[in-house]
Structure formats: C-alpha cells, structure tokens
PDB file of C-alpha atoms in Angstrom:
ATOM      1  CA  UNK C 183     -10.515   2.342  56.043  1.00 44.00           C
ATOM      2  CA  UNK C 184      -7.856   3.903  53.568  1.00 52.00           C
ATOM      3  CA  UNK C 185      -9.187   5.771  50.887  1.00 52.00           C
ATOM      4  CA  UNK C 186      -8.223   4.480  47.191  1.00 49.00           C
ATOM      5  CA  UNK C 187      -5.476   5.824  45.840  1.00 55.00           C
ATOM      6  CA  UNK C 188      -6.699   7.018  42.068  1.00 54.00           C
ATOM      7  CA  UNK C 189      -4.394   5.949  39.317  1.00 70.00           C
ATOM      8  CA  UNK C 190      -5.941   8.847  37.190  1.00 76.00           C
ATOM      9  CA  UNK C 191      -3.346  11.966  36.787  1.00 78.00           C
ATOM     10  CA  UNK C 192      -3.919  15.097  38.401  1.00 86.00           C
ATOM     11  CA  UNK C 193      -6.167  17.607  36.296  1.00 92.00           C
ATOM     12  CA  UNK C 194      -3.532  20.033  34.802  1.00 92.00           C
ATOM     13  CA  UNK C 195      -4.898  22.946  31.645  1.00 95.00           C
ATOM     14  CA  UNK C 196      -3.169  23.053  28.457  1.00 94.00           C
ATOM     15  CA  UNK C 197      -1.840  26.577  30.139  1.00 94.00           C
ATOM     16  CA  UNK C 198       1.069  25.218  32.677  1.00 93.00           C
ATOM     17  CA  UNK C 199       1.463  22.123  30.091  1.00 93.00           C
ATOM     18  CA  UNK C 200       2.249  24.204  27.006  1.00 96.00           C
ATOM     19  CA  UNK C 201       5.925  24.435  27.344  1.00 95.00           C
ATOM     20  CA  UNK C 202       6.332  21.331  28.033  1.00 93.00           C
ATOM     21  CA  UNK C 203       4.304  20.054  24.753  1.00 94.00           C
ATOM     22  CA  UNK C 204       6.197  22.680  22.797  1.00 94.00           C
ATOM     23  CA  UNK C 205      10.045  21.187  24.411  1.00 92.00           C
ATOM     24  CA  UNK C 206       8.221  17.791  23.255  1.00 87.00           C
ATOM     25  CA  UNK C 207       7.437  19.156  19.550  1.00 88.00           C
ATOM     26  CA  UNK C 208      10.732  20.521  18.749  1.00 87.00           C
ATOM     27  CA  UNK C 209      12.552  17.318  19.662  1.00 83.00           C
ATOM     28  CA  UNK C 210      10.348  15.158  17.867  1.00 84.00           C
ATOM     29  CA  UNK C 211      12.527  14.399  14.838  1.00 88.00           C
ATOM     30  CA  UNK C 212      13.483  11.026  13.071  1.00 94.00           C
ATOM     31  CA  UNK C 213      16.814   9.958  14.838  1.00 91.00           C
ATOM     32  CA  UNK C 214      18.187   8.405  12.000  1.00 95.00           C
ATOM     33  CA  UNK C 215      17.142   9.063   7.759  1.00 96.00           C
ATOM     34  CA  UNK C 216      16.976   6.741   5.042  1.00 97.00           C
ATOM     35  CA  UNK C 217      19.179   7.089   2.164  1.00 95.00           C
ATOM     36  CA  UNK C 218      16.430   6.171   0.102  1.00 96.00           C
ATOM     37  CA  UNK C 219      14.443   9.217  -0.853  1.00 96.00           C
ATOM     38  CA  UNK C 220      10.565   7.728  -1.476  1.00 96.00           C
ATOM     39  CA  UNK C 221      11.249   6.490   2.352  1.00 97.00           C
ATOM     40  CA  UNK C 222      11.573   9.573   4.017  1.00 96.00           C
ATOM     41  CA  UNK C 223       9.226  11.182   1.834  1.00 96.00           C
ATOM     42  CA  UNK C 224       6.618   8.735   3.092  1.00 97.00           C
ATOM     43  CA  UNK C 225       7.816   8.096   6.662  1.00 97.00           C
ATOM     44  CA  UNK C 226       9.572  11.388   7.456  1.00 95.00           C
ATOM     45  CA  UNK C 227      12.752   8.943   8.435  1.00 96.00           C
ATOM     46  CA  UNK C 228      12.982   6.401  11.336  1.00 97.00           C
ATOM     47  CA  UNK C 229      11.549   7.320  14.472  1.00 95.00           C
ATOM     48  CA  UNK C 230      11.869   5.585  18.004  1.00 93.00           C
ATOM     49  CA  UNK C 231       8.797   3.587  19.100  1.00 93.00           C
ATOM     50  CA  UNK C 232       7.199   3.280  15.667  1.00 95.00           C
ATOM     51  CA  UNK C 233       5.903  -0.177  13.465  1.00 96.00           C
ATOM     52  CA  UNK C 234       5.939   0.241   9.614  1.00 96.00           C
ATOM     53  CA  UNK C 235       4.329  -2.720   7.284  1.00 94.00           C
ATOM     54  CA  UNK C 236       5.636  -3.006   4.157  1.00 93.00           C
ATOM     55  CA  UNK C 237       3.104  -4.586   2.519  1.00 90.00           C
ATOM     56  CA  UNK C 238       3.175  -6.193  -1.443  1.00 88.00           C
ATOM     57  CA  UNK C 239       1.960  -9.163  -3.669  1.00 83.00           C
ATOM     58  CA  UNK C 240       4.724 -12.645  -4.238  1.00 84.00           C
ATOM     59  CA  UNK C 241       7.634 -11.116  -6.710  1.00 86.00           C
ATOM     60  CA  UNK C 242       6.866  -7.230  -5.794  1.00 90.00           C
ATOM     61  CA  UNK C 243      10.624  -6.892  -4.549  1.00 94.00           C
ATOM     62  CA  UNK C 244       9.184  -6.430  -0.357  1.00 93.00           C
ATOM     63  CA  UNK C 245      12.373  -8.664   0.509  1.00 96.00           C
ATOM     64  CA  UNK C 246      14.798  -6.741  -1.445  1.00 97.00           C
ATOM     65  CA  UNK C 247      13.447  -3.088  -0.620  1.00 97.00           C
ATOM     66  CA  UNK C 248      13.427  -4.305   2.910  1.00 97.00           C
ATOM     67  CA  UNK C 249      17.341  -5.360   2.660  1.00 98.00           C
ATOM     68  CA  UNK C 250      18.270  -1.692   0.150  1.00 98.00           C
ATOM     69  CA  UNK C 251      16.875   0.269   3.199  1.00 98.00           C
ATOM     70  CA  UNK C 252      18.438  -2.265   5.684  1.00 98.00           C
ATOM     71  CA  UNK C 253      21.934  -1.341   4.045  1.00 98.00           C
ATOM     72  CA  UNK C 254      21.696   1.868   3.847  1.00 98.00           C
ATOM     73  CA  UNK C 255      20.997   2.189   7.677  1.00 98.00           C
ATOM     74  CA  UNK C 256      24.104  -0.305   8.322  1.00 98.00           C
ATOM     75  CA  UNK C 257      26.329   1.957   5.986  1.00 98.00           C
ATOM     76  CA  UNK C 258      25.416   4.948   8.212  1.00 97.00           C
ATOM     77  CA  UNK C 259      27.062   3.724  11.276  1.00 97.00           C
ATOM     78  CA  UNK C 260      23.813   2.590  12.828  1.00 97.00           C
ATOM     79  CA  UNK C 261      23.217  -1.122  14.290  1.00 98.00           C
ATOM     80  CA  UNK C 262      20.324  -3.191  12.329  1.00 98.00           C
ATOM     81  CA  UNK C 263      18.628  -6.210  13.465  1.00 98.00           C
ATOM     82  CA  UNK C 264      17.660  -8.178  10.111  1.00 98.00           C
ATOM     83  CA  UNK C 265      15.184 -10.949  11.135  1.00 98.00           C
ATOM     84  CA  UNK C 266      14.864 -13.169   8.029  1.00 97.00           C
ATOM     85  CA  UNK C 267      12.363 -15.900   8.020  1.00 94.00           C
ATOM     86  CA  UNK C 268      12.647 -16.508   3.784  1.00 91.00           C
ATOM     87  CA  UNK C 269      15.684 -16.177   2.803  1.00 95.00           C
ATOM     88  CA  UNK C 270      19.404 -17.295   4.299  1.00 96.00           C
ATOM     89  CA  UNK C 271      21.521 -14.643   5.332  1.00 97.00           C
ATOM     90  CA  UNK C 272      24.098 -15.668   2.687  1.00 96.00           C
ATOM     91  CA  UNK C 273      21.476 -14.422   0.272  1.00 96.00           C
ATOM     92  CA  UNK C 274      20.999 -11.275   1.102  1.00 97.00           C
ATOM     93  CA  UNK C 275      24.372 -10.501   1.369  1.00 97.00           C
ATOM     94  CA  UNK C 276      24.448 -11.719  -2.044  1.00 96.00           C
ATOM     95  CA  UNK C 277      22.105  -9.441  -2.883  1.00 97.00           C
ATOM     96  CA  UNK C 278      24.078  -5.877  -1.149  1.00 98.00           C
ATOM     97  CA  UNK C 279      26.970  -6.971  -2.858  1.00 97.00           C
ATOM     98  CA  UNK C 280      25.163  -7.097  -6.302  1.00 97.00           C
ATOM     99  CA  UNK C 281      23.894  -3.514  -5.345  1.00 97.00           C
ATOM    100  CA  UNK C 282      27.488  -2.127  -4.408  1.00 97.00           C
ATOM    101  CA  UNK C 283      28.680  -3.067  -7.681  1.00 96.00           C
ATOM    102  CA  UNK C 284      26.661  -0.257  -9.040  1.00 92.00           C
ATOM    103  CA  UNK C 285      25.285  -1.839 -12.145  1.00 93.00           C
ATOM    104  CA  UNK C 286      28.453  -4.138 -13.359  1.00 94.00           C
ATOM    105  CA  UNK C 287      27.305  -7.280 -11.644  1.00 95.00           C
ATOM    106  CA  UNK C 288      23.690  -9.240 -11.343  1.00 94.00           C
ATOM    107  CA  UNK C 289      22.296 -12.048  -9.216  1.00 94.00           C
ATOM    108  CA  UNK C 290      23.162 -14.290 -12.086  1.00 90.00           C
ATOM    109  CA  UNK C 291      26.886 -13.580 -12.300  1.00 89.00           C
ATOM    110  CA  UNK C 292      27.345 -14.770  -8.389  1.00 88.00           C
ATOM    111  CA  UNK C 293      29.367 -17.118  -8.116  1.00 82.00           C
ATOM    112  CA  UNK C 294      29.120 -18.505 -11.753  1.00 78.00           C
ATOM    113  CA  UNK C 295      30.597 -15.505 -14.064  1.00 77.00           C
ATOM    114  CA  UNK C 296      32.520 -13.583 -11.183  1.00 81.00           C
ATOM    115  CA  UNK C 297      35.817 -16.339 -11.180  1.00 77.00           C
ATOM    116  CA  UNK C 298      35.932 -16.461 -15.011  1.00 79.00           C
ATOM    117  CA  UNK C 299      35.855 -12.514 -16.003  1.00 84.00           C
ATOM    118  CA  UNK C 300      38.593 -10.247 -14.601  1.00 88.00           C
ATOM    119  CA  UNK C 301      36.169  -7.282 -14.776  1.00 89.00           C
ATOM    120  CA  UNK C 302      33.140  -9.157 -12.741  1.00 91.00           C
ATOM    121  CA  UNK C 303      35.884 -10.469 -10.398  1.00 92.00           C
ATOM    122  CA  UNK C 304      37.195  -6.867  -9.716  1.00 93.00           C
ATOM    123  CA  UNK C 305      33.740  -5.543  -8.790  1.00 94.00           C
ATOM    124  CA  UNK C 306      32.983  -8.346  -6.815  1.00 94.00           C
ATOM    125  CA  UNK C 307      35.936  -7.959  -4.787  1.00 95.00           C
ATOM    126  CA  UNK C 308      35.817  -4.283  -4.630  1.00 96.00           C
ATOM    127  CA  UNK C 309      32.026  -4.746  -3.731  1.00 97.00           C
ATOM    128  CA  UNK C 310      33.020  -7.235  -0.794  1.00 97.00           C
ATOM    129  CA  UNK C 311      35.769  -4.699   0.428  1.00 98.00           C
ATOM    130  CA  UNK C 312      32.905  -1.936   0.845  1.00 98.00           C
ATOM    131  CA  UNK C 313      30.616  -4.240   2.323  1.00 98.00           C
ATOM    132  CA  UNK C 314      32.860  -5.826   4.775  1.00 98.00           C
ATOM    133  CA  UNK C 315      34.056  -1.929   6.225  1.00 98.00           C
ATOM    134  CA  UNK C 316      30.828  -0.293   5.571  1.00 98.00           C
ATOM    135  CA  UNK C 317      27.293  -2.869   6.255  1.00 98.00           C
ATOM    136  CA  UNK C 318      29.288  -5.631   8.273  1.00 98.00           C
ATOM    137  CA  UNK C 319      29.746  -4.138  10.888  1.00 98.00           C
ATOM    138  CA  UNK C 320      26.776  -2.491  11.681  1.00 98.00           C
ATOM    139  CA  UNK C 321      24.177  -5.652  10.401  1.00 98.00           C
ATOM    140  CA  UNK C 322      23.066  -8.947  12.640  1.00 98.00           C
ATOM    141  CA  UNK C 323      21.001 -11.295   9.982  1.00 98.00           C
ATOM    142  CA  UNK C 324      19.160 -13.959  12.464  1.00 97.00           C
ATOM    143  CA  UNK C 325      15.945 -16.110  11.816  1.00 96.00           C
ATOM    144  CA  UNK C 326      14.464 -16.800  15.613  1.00 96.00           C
ATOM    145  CA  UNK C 327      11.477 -18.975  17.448  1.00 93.00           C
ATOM    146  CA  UNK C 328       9.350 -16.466  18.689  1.00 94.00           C
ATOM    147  CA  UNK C 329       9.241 -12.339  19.094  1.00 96.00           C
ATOM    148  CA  UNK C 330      10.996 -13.165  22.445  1.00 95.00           C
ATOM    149  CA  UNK C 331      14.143 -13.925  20.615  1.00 97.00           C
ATOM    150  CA  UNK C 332      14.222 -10.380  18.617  1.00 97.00           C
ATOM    151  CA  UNK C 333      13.501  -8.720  22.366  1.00 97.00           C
ATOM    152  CA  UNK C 334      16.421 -10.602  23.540  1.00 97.00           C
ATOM    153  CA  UNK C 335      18.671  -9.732  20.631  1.00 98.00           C
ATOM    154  CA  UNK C 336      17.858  -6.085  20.745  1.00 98.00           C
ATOM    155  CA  UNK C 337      18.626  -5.716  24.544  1.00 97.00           C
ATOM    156  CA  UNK C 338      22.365  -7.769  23.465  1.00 97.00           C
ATOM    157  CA  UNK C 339      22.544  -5.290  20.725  1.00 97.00           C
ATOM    158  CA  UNK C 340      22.072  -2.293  22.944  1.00 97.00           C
ATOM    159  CA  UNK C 341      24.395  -3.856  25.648  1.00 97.00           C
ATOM    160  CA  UNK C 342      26.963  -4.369  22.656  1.00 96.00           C
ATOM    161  CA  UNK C 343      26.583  -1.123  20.783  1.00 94.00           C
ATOM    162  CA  UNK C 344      25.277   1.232  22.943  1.00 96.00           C
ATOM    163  CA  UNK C 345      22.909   1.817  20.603  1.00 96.00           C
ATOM    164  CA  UNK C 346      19.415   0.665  19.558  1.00 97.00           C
ATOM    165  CA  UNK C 347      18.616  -1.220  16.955  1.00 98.00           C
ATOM    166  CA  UNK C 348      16.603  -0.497  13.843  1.00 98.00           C
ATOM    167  CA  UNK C 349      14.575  -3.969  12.995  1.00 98.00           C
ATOM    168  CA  UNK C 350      14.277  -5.371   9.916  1.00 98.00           C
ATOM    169  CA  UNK C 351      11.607  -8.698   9.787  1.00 97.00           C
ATOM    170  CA  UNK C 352      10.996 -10.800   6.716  1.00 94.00           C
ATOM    171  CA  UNK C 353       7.946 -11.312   7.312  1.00 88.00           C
ATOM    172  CA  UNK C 354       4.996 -11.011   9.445  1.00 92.00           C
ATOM    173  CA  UNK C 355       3.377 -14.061   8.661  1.00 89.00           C
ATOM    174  CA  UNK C 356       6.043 -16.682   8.493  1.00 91.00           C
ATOM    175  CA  UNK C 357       7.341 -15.159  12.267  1.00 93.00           C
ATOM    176  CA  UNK C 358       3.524 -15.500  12.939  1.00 91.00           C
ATOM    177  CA  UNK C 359       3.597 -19.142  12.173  1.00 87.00           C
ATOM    178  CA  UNK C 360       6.668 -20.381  13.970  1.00 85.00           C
ATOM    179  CA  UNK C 361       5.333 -18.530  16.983  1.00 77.00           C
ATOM    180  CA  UNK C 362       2.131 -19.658  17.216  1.00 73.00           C
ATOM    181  CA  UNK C 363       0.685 -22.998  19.201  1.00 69.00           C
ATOM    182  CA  UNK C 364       0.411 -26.024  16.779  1.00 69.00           C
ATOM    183  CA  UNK C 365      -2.797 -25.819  14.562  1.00 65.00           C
ATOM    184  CA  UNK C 366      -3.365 -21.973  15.907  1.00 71.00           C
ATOM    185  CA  UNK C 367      -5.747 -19.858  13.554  1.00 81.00           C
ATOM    186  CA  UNK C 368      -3.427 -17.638  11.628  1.00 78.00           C
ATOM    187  CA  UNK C 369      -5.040 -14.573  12.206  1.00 81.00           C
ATOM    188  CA  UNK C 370      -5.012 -14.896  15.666  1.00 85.00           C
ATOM    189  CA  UNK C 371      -1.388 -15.875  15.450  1.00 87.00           C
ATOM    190  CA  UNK C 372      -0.334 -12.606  13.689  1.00 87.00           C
ATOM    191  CA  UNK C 373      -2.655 -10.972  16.171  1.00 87.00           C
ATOM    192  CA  UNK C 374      -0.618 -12.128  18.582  1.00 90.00           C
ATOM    193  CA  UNK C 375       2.723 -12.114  17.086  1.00 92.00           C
ATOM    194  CA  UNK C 376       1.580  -7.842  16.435  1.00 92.00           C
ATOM    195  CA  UNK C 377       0.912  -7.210  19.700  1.00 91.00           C
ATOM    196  CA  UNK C 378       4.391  -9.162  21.054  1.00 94.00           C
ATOM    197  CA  UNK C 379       6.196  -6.980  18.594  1.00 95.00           C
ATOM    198  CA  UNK C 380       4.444  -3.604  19.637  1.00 95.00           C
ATOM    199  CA  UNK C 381       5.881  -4.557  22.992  1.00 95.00           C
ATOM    200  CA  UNK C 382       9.332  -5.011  22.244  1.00 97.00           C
ATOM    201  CA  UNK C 383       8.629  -1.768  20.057  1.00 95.00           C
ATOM    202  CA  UNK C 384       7.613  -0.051  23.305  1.00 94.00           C
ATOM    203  CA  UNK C 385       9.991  -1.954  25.724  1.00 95.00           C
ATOM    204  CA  UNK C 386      13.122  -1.050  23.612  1.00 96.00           C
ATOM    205  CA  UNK C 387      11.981   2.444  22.071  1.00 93.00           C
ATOM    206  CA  UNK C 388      13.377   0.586  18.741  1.00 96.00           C
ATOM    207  CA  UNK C 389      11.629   0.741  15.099  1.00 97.00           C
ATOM    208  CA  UNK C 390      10.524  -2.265  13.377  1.00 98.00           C
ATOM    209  CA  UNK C 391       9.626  -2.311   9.331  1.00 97.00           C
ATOM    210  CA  UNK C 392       7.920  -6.191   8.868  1.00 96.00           C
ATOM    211  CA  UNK C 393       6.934  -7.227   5.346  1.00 94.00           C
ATOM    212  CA  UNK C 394       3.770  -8.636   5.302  1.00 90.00           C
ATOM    213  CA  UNK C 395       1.689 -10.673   1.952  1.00 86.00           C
ATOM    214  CA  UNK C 396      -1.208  -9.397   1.112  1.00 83.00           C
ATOM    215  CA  UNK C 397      -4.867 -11.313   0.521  1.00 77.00           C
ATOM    216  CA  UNK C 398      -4.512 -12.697  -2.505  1.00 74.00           C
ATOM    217  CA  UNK C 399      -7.873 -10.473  -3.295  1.00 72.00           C
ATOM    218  CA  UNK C 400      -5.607  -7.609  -3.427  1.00 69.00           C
ATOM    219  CA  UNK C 401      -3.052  -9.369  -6.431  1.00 69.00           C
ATOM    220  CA  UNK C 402      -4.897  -7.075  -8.904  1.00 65.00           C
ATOM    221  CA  UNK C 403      -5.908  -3.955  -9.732  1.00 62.00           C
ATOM    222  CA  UNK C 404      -8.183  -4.151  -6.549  1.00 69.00           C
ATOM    223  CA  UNK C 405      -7.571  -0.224  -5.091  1.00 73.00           C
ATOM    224  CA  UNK C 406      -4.857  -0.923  -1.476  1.00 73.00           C
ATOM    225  CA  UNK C 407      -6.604  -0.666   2.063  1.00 74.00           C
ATOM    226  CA  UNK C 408      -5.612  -1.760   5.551  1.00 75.00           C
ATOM    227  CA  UNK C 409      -7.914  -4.872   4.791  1.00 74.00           C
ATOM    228  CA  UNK C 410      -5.158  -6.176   2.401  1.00 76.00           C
ATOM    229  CA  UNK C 411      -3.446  -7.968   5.377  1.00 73.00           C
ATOM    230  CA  UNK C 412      -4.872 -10.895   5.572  1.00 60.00           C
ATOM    231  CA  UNK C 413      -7.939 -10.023   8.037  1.00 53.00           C
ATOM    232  CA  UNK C 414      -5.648  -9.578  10.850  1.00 57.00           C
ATOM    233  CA  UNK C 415      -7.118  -6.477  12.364  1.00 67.00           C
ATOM    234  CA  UNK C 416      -4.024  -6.097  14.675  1.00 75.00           C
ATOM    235  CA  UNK C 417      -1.816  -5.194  11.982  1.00 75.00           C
ATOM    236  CA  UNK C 418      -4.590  -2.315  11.031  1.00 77.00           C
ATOM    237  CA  UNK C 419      -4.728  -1.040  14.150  1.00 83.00           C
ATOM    238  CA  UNK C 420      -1.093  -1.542  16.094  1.00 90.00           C
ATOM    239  CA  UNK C 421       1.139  -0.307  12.879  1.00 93.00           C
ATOM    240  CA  UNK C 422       2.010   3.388  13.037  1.00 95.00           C
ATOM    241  CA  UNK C 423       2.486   2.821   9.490  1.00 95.00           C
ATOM    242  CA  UNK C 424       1.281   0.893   6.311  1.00 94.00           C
ATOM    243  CA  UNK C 425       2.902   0.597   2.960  1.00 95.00           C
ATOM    244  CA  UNK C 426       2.147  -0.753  -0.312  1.00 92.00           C
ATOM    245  CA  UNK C 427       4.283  -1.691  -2.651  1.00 93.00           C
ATOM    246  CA  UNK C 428       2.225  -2.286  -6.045  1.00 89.00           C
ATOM    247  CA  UNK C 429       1.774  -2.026  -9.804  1.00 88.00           C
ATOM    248  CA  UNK C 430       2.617   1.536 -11.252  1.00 88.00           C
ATOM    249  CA  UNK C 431      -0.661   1.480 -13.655  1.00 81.00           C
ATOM    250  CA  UNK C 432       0.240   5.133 -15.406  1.00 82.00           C
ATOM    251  CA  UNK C 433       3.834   3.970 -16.029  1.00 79.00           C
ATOM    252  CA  UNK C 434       4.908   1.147 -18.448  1.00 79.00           C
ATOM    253  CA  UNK C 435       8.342  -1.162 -17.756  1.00 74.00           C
ATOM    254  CA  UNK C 436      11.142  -0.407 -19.228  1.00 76.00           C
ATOM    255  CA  UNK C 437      14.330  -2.348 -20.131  1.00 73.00           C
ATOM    256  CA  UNK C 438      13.747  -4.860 -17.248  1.00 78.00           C
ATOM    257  CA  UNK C 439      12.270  -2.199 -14.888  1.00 88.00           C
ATOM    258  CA  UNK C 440       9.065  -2.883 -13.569  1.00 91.00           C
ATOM    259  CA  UNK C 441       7.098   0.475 -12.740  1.00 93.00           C
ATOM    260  CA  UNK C 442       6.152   0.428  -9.309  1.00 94.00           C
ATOM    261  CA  UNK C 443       4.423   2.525  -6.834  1.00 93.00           C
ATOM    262  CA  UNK C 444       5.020   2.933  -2.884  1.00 95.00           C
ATOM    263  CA  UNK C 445       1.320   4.141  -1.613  1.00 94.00           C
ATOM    264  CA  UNK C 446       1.167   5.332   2.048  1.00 95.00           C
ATOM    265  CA  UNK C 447      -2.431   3.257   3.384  1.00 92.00           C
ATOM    266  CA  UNK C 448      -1.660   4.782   6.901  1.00 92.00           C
ATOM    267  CA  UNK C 449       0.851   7.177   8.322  1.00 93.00           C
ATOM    268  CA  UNK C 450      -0.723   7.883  12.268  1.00 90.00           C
ATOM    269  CA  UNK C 451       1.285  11.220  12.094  1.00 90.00           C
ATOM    270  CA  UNK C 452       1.529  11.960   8.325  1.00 91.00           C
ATOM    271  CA  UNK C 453      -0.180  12.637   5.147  1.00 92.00           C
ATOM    272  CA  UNK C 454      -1.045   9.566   3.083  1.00 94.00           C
ATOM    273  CA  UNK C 455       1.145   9.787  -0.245  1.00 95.00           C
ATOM    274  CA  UNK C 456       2.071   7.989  -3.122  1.00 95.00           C
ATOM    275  CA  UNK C 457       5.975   7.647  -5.173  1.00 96.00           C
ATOM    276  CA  UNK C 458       6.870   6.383  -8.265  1.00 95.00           C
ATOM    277  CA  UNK C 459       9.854   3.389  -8.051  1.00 96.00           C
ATOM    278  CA  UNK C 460      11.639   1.317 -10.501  1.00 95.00           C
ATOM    279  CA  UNK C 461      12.321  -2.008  -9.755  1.00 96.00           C
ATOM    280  CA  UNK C 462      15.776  -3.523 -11.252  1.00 96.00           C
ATOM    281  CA  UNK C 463      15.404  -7.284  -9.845  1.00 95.00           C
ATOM    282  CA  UNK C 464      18.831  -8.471 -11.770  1.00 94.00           C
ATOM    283  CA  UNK C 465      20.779  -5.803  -9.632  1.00 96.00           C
ATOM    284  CA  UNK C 466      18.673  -5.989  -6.287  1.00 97.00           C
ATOM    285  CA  UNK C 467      17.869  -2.143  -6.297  1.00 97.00           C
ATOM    286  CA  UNK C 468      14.930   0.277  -6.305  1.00 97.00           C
ATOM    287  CA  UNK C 469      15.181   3.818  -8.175  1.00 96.00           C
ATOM    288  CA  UNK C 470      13.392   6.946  -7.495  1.00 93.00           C
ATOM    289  CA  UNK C 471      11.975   8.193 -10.281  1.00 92.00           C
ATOM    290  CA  UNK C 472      12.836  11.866 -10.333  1.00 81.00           C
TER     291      UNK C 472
END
C-alpha cells in the first residue's frame, strides 16, 4: 500500500521565511487611491482581493457615495464595473454630470432648466465633454441575474482592458434577491450571494464595495455594529471591511448639508475610525470636512 500523501505544508521557522514575509510587506500597498480623502483615510485605498460594505439607512446618500468614488476611479484611468440593481444607468450618469458641473447645476435642472438657460446649458455641455473623455471610458454600468454574471463581466473586462476591475454593486440585498431560489429565506440568500462574491473576489484578485440597508433597528440613534446587516452573519464575517454611513450627532446641517459621519465597524487590517462628511443631495456630492 502507498502511503498518503499529506496535503499539510512542510514545517518551515519564521527564520528561512522572514525575507520572504518582509518582500511580501513592502509590496503590500493599495494599487489604486481614492480621490476622496475620508476613503483612504478609512480603507488605506483599494487593495486587490478585498470586500468593503458600505452600509447606511434609506436617503443616507450609500448610492451616490458609491457612484462619487466610482467616478473618481473611472477618471483615473482605471476600469470600474458598476453593478446597479436600483437605479438605471442613465441616472447615475445624471448624477456625475451634476457633480462635474462643480456647483452650477442640480438634479432638478436636468433636463428641465438646462435647454432654457444659456449658463446651465454651457455647464451641462462642458460637464458632458469631461465625462465623455474622462469616466466613459473607463465605466461599464450593468444590472445582472446572479454573481455569475459580474464573474463573467470581470474576466471580459480583464480580456478587454488588460486590467482588473474595481466593482461597484448597488446593493447587497436586491443582488441577493434576484439570485436566490423562489421563496428562499433572505438571509440565507445574502449568505449565499456573500460567499459567491468572495469567490469572484478571490478568483479575479478584484475589489468589490456593495451597499448594503441596514435593520431598520439601526434607523436611530442605536450605536453601528456588524449586527446592523440584516442578521446575515456572512456579511460579518466574509467583508474585509464595514462602513457606516450615519447621522453626524455633534454637527448640525447646514444650508442643505446634512452632517454625516463615515464610522469604520471593521477594517481586518486597520484601525477602526470615524470622518466627518457633508452631504449636498441637490449636487450628488460628499465633502470632507477639513
């Protein structure tokens, strides 16, 4: 008889390892970084192989940070994969343009105002002109069946661009639900729908940032934890990262702002912080507060 081949590695001491962990260490930086300050200060930038949920209450802007930080990848020269499950595409381009115009034009004035005022219709056009040479060509929007459609679209993007994606999905539990068996339990559905997209994660070496509700528990002042998403203990687990987009409760509004925070609930190889936003929903765009 044969004996058993072990799959267990050989014994080896930290000793003869030690350069090899220290080659490791000093290449482990963020490939690409955000042009949004708060999101490297919390994340460090975008790594390969990593999961971030972006977690928030109905009307806390999740949708629209999700599609600031999309952009700003896009307008860097790298490809993005924008899975949107709420809103049409032609919405959230709506949106980028609103933010290119840099404070002259709102959600409201598209298309109504922009035809019928020369100075609207001048940053519209010179919005679409930075859009269509910067973002365009760098951002897919697509709303899919299952996780195995983003896998397939990220191994067309790589065969396309040469480059991997970063993945944008909006959101967890709507992807959840259109993936799932008829009459599935949700939380096992966005248990499962977790551990397809860890896979592709893994398979691809890609990041993924999903948006994810919250319990509605959490609406509140209830203090943010990893139980905020919906039960699913997947999510807790599987995500390198957790954010929370909430309430700023030491800040008031101001002129249309709402005072918002961006709380770290997990960061597997970071500390867990905290940064102040304002949230400008007529012009699609977060600010740092400096």
């Amino acid at each position: 008889m044969q004996p058993v081949t072990s799959p267990i590695p050989q014994l080896e001491f930290e000793d003869a390892a030690l350069d090899k962990h220290l080659g490791l260490i000093s290449m482990d930086r963020p490939k690409i970084v955000f042009d949004f300050g708060p999101a490297n200060r919390l994340l460090g930038g975008i790594y390969p192989c990593q999961m971030t949920a972006f977690g928030a209450s109905p009307g806390a802007g999740k949708t629209t940070l999700m599609g600031q930080l999309a952009d700003g990848v896009a307008a860097s020269g790298n490809p993005v994969l924008f899975i949107t499950e709420e809103l049409p595409a032609h919405k959230l381009v709506c949106k980028s343009l609103v933010r290119l115009s840099k404070g002259t034009l709102t959600l409201g004035d598209i298309p109504e105002n922009v035809a019928a005022d020369t100075t609207s219709l001048a940053a519209f056009e010179a919005a679409v002109g930075c859009y269509r040479a910067t973002i365009a060509p760098n951002i897919s929007y697509a709303s899919v069946s299952s996780v195995a459609d983003i896998g397939r679209l990220v191994g067309e993007c790589i065969h396309a661009c040469g480059k991997t994606p970063v993945v944008f999905i909006d959101y967890l539990q709507l992807l959840a639900t259109k993936s799932a068996a008829p009459f599935a339990d949700e939380r096992l559905a966005i248990n499962d729908c977790v551990a397809q997209l860890r896979a592709v994660c893994n398979t691809y070496g890609t990041s993924l940032y999903v948006a994810s509700s919250v319990s509605r528990e959490f609406y509140g002042s209830k203090p943010p934890s990893l139980k905020m998403f919906g039960g699913a203990s997947t999510v807790e687990y599987s995500f390198d990262n957790a954010l929370y987009l909430h309430e700023d409760k030491e800040r008031c509004d101001v002129f249309n702002r709402k005072a918002l925070k961006l709380t770290a609930i997990k960061a597997r190889y970071r500390a867990l912080d905290s940064v102040p936003l304002t949230f400008d929903g007529a012009h699609a765009v977060f600010h740092e507060v400096i």
